[in-house]
Amino acid sequence: MSKSKIKFIATILVVIVILGTATGLVGYFSNWFTNWDKFNPKNWFNDQNEQVQDNSGSVLNLITNNGLSFVSDKIPYSKFSANGIAETADSAYQLKAIIQPSIAENKNVSWSARWNNVSSDWSMDKDIADYITFDKPTTQSGESVVLTCLQDFGEQILITASAEADNTIKATCSVDYQKRIKSVNYAFKYDNNNLDNVTAEADGVYRFAYTAELKSYTIEPIPVYSAYTIDISYSSVITGKFTDTFGFGSDTTLNNLSFAGGLNVPVAEPVLSDNAVAYINYVTNLREKETALEFTRALTTIQSKYLKLSASDKSHSQVINANEAYNRGKSEYDNASDKSTGMRLCVLNIQKHILTYKPKDTTCTYMETIQISSLDTFLQNALACNNENKGIIEFFVKYSSGDFVYDYKLVVGFTSQSLQAVRNLDIDNSEIII
């Protein structure tokens, strides 16, 4: 075999050895190709300003690194059980302290936690073990300790890892808590008057009395915040919709937490008097006459009948329409140079405008957004919501600040008793003859 072939084969073998070694190292540091965090440049340096944050409110910050290398990784909620962490815990971290140099004889590391300001108003007389725990008090250099945050806190916590052989060799990190929304309470008002002891019913719906008044219930959400060492401002967005079960306005979007206590029911027009009916008939049945004098007299008769009507008759929509028709027609007649033509135009304009009459709208409106055929229909549909254990309106409220989001649904409706209460009593107004 020639020397050149031997050199070529030797080179191939060296390359294979290098590739195999590299593959082994990559596999080792990536936990056999399942975790690539160590290959992320952001994780190559434990900088003093580095923050490690999980999805809860706790935040770890490296403060000092004196003879110990400090590494931290958050533990996701999905791995709490595997790491022996209670599901009720707020958050957890896996910490490692590595003694430098590696030739140190005693490799024991002690872990401790304390309030940064033990005399602050918040931390006074509070046991730090109720907020932060370690799964073990000591570890070997490079061995993990699990730090569990049990609940929110209002004073910064300092975590220290110190070498057992020399406690001046240590690394320190601080733990802060960002303000979070834990829950939401509500303040209820009706027509700006406070309502006390308002609670949701068994189906989760807040129900109020249907008062039949054009006044509103208003709801003020009051967030309940965690204790915190880092303040955060939250913004809120409110969207609401009528439920499908209610049957009206499901496409309407509501953007404030209010709930009308009554339906806007139009006042029915009074029954036309005999004089009003006669007046409308005179206007409607006006026809051309043989002479202009006769036509003028007919117009004068109509006008005199209008003047004799009561104020109530004159406010009726049908009388208003007839009077407008009369005035338009008379204007055509008065302005015509040829009275025969004027009579024809007058009658045509009166007939044309009479046909435009539409009865006064008696459609009910609710919360100024949806049209409802009648009060009874509204009450029946509202009661159907109760029978289905649903509300009339569903409000969705979202508080957010960066990655932190707290959202919830608030459902409102009317009580069955108030919907079924008797509100009016009609009696036939025809004559009674005995």
Coordinates of N, CA, C and O in Angstrom, one line a residue, residues 45-51 60-65 172 174:
F45 N -23.9 33.1 29.5 CA -23.3 33.9 30.5 C -24.4 34.2 31.6 O -25.5 34.5 31.2
N46 N -24.0 34.1 32.8 CA -24.9 34.5 33.9 C -24.6 35.9 34.3 O -23.9 36.2 35.2
D47 N -25.1 36.8 33.5 CA -24.8 38.2 33.7 C -25.6 38.7 34.9 O -26.6 38.2 35.3
Q48 N -25.0 39.8 35.5 CA -25.6 40.4 36.7 C -27.0 40.9 36.4 O -27.9 40.9 37.3
N49 N -27.4 41.3 35.2 CA -28.7 41.8 34.9 C -29.6 40.8 34.3 O -30.7 41.1 33.9
E50 N -29.2 39.5 34.3 CA -30.1 38.5 33.7 C -31.3 38.3 34.5 O -31.2 38.2 35.8
Q51 N -32.5 38.1 33.9 CA -33.7 37.8 34.6 C -34.2 36.4 34.1 O -34.2 36.2 32.9
L60 N -36.5 35.9 39.2 CA -35.2 35.7 39.8 C -34.2 36.6 39.1 O -34.2 36.8 37.9
N61 N -33.3 37.2 39.9 CA -32.3 38.1 39.4 C -31.0 37.7 40.1 O -30.9 37.7 41.3
L62 N -29.9 37.4 39.3 CA -28.6 37.1 39.9 C -28.0 38.4 40.4 O -27.9 39.4 39.7
I63 N -27.5 38.4 41.6 CA -26.9 39.6 42.2 C -25.4 39.5 42.3 O -24.6 40.3 41.8
T64 N -24.9 38.4 43.0 CA -23.4 38.3 43.1 C -23.0 36.9 42.7 O -23.8 36.0 42.7
N65 N -21.8 36.8 42.3 CA -21.2 35.5 41.9 C -19.7 35.5 42.3 O -18.9 35.9 41.6
T172 N -25.5 34.9 45.1 CA -26.8 35.4 45.6 C -27.7 35.8 44.5 O -27.3 36.3 43.5
S174 N -31.9 37.5 43.9 CA -33.1 38.1 44.5 C -34.3 37.5 43.8 O -34.3 37.1 42.6

